[in-house]
Amino acid sequence: MIVPFTVRHFLDRAVEVYPERTAVVDEPDQPAASWGELTYRELGRRARAQAARLDELGIERGARVAVMSQNSARQCVSFYGVSGWGRVLVPINFRLAPAEVAYIVEHSGAQVLMLDPDLAHIADAVDVEHIFILGEDDDKIWGSSGTPLEWEADENATATVNYTSGTTARPKGVQMTHRNLWTNAVVFGWHAGINDQDVYLHTLAQFHCNAWGQVYTATGVGAKHVILRQVDGAEILRRIAEHGVTYLCGAPAVIAMVLDAAKDWDGEIPGSGTLRCIIAGAPPPTRTIMRVREELGWE
């Protein structure tokens, strides 16, 4: 029997195997009320509620649903509540100007746009059927008590459309299939040795290549997601110490911020001897790699 690979496999497995385990620790300083800690059972419930709500709105399978937010539990759930039942998530860079957002919404054909409260002004610049503000409109997004309509899984269906930065002409929408995302997440986890004892810190923007697939990898093995809204070197170290973070991802510039903050850290560096750090997005200087090993004690 051939089973289609879909991103919902990661959520379904976590809900089945680790229902009472903490799935997500939301950023405590969200502009909307923080969701605090969610178990995998609750993460699955909210994803199903979101899918059911999209059914009620008449959003068909294959339709585009955009989200523009800094890292949050709400956005993390949307990777499943949207794509897990056959619709297409369009994560938008929260740093873009209103005109750029309007172009992406129009180009992708998004019928729904979910906005971070700090980006509510973007609503005036876009032409889209449904606009929701995360936090303010939670009942309109996750308030359904219905059961979502089943989707006949297709691993070749588009799951997300991720837009390029537009450095050469207009941004281009990169259509990622369920199979693309499934195989990337699994291979990433294999190479990085990610397992059910891991704690992942979202130093990487979730909109950026779906956090390099970690919204899927960490979920699939039942690891804990720790949401970080604003990248700051000292805050990264504090979150690692507070939550026992065991791996994170980031560009060399993010790691440089941590190295700078570590100079003023009092005591042993959090994660020393236990944390894996995946660096990409730009070629890391050899000196940076050496400093990560020698000054932070990270792999």
Short mmCIF file of N, CA, C and O in Angstrom, two decimals, residues 186-239:
data_model
loop_
_atom_site.label_atom_id
_atom_site.label_comp_id
_atom_site.label_asym_id
_atom_site.label_seq_id
_atom_site.Cartn_x
_atom_site.Cartn_y
_atom_site.Cartn_z
N VAL A 186 11.76 15.30 7.29
CA VAL A 186 12.27 14.02 7.78
C VAL A 186 13.78 13.93 7.61
O VAL A 186 14.51 13.52 8.52
N VAL A 187 14.28 14.33 6.44
CA VAL A 187 15.73 14.27 6.21
C VAL A 187 16.48 15.24 7.11
O VAL A 187 17.55 14.92 7.65
N PHE A 188 15.91 16.42 7.32
CA PHE A 188 16.52 17.39 8.23
C PHE A 188 16.63 16.77 9.63
O PHE A 188 17.69 16.84 10.27
N GLY A 189 15.53 16.19 10.09
CA GLY A 189 15.54 15.59 11.42
C GLY A 189 16.52 14.45 11.55
O GLY A 189 17.18 14.27 12.59
N TRP A 190 16.66 13.68 10.48
CA TRP A 190 17.60 12.55 10.46
C TRP A 190 19.03 13.07 10.60
O TRP A 190 19.80 12.61 11.44
N HIS A 191 19.40 14.05 9.79
CA HIS A 191 20.77 14.56 9.82
C HIS A 191 21.10 15.28 11.13
O HIS A 191 22.23 15.22 11.61
N ALA A 192 20.11 15.97 11.70
CA ALA A 192 20.35 16.72 12.92
C ALA A 192 20.12 15.89 14.19
O ALA A 192 20.31 16.39 15.29
N GLY A 193 19.68 14.65 14.01
CA GLY A 193 19.47 13.76 15.16
C GLY A 193 18.37 14.23 16.08
O GLY A 193 18.42 14.03 17.30
N ILE A 194 17.30 14.81 15.52
CA ILE A 194 16.22 15.35 16.33
C ILE A 194 15.33 14.21 16.83
O ILE A 194 15.00 13.30 16.07
N ASN A 195 14.95 14.27 18.11
CA ASN A 195 14.16 13.19 18.70
C ASN A 195 13.16 13.74 19.70
O ASN A 195 13.06 14.95 19.91
N ASP A 196 12.45 12.84 20.37
CA ASP A 196 11.34 13.27 21.23
C ASP A 196 11.79 13.89 22.55
O ASP A 196 10.95 14.36 23.33
N GLN A 197 13.08 13.95 22.80
CA GLN A 197 13.58 14.63 24.00
C GLN A 197 14.03 16.05 23.70
O GLN A 197 14.46 16.77 24.61
N ASP A 198 13.93 16.46 22.45
CA ASP A 198 14.44 17.78 22.05
C ASP A 198 13.47 18.90 22.40
O ASP A 198 12.26 18.71 22.50
N VAL A 199 14.05 20.08 22.57
CA VAL A 199 13.31 21.33 22.76
C VAL A 199 13.83 22.31 21.72
O VAL A 199 15.03 22.63 21.72
N TYR A 200 12.94 22.76 20.84
CA TYR A 200 13.34 23.62 19.73
C TYR A 200 12.98 25.08 20.02
O TYR A 200 11.83 25.38 20.36
N LEU A 201 13.94 25.97 19.87
CA LEU A 201 13.70 27.40 20.05
C LEU A 201 13.53 28.06 18.69
O LEU A 201 14.41 27.98 17.83
N HIS A 202 12.39 28.75 18.50
CA HIS A 202 12.09 29.40 17.22
C HIS A 202 12.83 30.73 17.09
O HIS A 202 12.24 31.81 17.15
N THR A 203 14.15 30.66 16.93
CA THR A 203 14.93 31.85 16.63
C THR A 203 14.78 32.22 15.15
O THR A 203 15.05 33.34 14.75
N LEU A 204 14.39 31.26 14.35
CA LEU A 204 14.20 31.44 12.92
C LEU A 204 12.75 31.85 12.65
O LEU A 204 11.83 31.29 13.23
N ALA A 205 12.55 32.83 11.78
CA ALA A 205 11.20 33.28 11.46
C ALA A 205 10.40 32.14 10.84
O ALA A 205 10.86 31.48 9.92
N GLN A 206 9.20 31.91 11.35
CA GLN A 206 8.37 30.82 10.85
C GLN A 206 7.97 31.03 9.40
O GLN A 206 7.77 30.06 8.66
N PHE A 207 7.87 32.29 8.96
CA PHE A 207 7.49 32.52 7.56
C PHE A 207 8.60 32.11 6.61
O PHE A 207 8.35 31.85 5.43
N HIS A 208 9.84 32.07 7.10
CA HIS A 208 10.99 31.86 6.22
C HIS A 208 11.20 30.37 5.96
O HIS A 208 11.68 29.64 6.82
N CYS A 209 10.78 29.92 4.78
CA CYS A 209 10.90 28.49 4.43
C CYS A 209 10.26 27.61 5.50
O CYS A 209 10.76 26.52 5.80
N ASN A 210 9.15 28.10 6.07
CA ASN A 210 8.43 27.35 7.11
C ASN A 210 9.37 26.96 8.25
O ASN A 210 9.37 25.83 8.73
N ALA A 211 10.18 27.97 8.67
CA ALA A 211 11.17 27.75 9.72
C ALA A 211 12.11 26.61 9.35
O ALA A 211 12.49 25.80 10.18
N TRP A 212 12.50 26.60 8.06
CA TRP A 212 13.36 25.53 7.52
C TRP A 212 12.75 24.15 7.78
O TRP A 212 13.46 23.16 7.96
N GLY A 213 11.43 24.11 7.84
CA GLY A 213 10.74 22.84 8.03
C GLY A 213 10.58 22.41 9.47
O GLY A 213 10.00 21.35 9.74
N GLN A 214 11.04 23.23 10.41
CA GLN A 214 11.02 22.78 11.82
C GLN A 214 9.64 22.82 12.44
O GLN A 214 9.41 22.21 13.50
N VAL A 215 8.69 23.55 11.83
CA VAL A 215 7.31 23.44 12.33
C VAL A 215 6.80 22.02 12.14
O VAL A 215 5.90 21.57 12.86
N TYR A 216 7.38 21.29 11.20
CA TYR A 216 6.99 19.91 10.93
C TYR A 216 7.89 18.91 11.67
O TYR A 216 7.40 18.00 12.34
N THR A 217 9.20 19.08 11.55
CA THR A 217 10.13 18.11 12.14
C THR A 217 9.93 17.98 13.65
O THR A 217 9.78 16.87 14.17
N ALA A 218 9.93 19.10 14.34
CA ALA A 218 9.81 19.06 15.80
C ALA A 218 8.48 18.46 16.22
O ALA A 218 8.40 17.68 17.18
N THR A 219 7.42 18.80 15.51
CA THR A 219 6.10 18.25 15.83
C THR A 219 6.07 16.74 15.62
O THR A 219 5.56 15.99 16.47
N GLY A 220 6.61 16.29 14.50
CA GLY A 220 6.54 14.87 14.16
C GLY A 220 7.18 13.95 15.19
O GLY A 220 6.74 12.81 15.37
N VAL A 221 8.22 14.44 15.87
CA VAL A 221 8.89 13.60 16.88
C VAL A 221 8.39 13.90 18.29
O VAL A 221 8.86 13.30 19.25
N GLY A 222 7.44 14.83 18.42
CA GLY A 222 6.92 15.15 19.74
C GLY A 222 7.82 16.04 20.56
O GLY A 222 7.74 16.06 21.79
N ALA A 223 8.69 16.81 19.89
CA ALA A 223 9.55 17.76 20.60
C ALA A 223 8.74 18.97 21.03
O ALA A 223 7.61 19.18 20.59
N LYS A 224 9.32 19.78 21.90
CA LYS A 224 8.65 20.98 22.39
C LYS A 224 9.09 22.19 21.55
O LYS A 224 10.28 22.39 21.32
N HIS A 225 8.11 23.00 21.12
CA HIS A 225 8.39 24.25 20.43
C HIS A 225 8.38 25.39 21.46
O HIS A 225 7.41 25.55 22.20
N VAL A 226 9.44 26.18 21.49
CA VAL A 226 9.47 27.39 22.33
C VAL A 226 9.48 28.59 21.39
O VAL A 226 10.41 28.75 20.59
N ILE A 227 8.44 29.41 21.45
CA ILE A 227 8.28 30.51 20.52
C ILE A 227 9.05 31.73 21.01
O ILE A 227 8.92 32.14 22.17
N LEU A 228 9.84 32.31 20.12
CA LEU A 228 10.54 33.56 20.38
C LEU A 228 10.08 34.58 19.34
O LEU A 228 10.28 34.39 18.14
N ARG A 229 9.46 35.66 19.79
CA ARG A 229 8.90 36.65 18.87
C ARG A 229 9.97 37.57 18.30
O ARG A 229 9.97 37.88 17.11
N GLN A 230 10.88 38.02 19.15
CA GLN A 230 11.88 39.01 18.73
C GLN A 230 13.28 38.45 18.98
O GLN A 230 13.61 38.07 20.09
N VAL A 231 14.10 38.42 17.93
CA VAL A 231 15.45 37.89 18.07
C VAL A 231 16.33 38.87 18.84
O VAL A 231 16.44 40.05 18.48
N ASP A 232 16.94 38.37 19.88
CA ASP A 232 17.83 39.15 20.73
C ASP A 232 18.82 38.18 21.36
O ASP A 232 18.41 37.16 21.92
N GLY A 233 20.10 38.48 21.27
CA GLY A 233 21.11 37.54 21.73
C GLY A 233 20.97 37.14 23.18
O GLY A 233 21.00 35.95 23.53
N ALA A 234 20.80 38.12 24.06
CA ALA A 234 20.69 37.82 25.49
C ALA A 234 19.40 37.06 25.79
O ALA A 234 19.38 36.15 26.63
N GLU A 235 18.32 37.42 25.08
CA GLU A 235 17.04 36.73 25.31
C GLU A 235 17.11 35.29 24.84
O GLU A 235 16.52 34.39 25.45
N ILE A 236 17.83 35.03 23.77
CA ILE A 236 18.03 33.66 23.31
C ILE A 236 18.69 32.84 24.41
O ILE A 236 18.26 31.72 24.73
N LEU A 237 19.72 33.38 25.01
CA LEU A 237 20.41 32.66 26.09
C LEU A 237 19.48 32.44 27.28
O LEU A 237 19.49 31.36 27.89
N ARG A 238 18.66 33.43 27.60
CA ARG A 238 17.73 33.28 28.72
C ARG A 238 16.70 32.19 28.44
O ARG A 238 16.38 31.38 29.33
N ARG A 239 16.18 32.15 27.21
CA ARG A 239 15.18 31.13 26.88
C ARG A 239 15.80 29.72 26.90
O ARG A 239 15.15 28.75 27.30
#
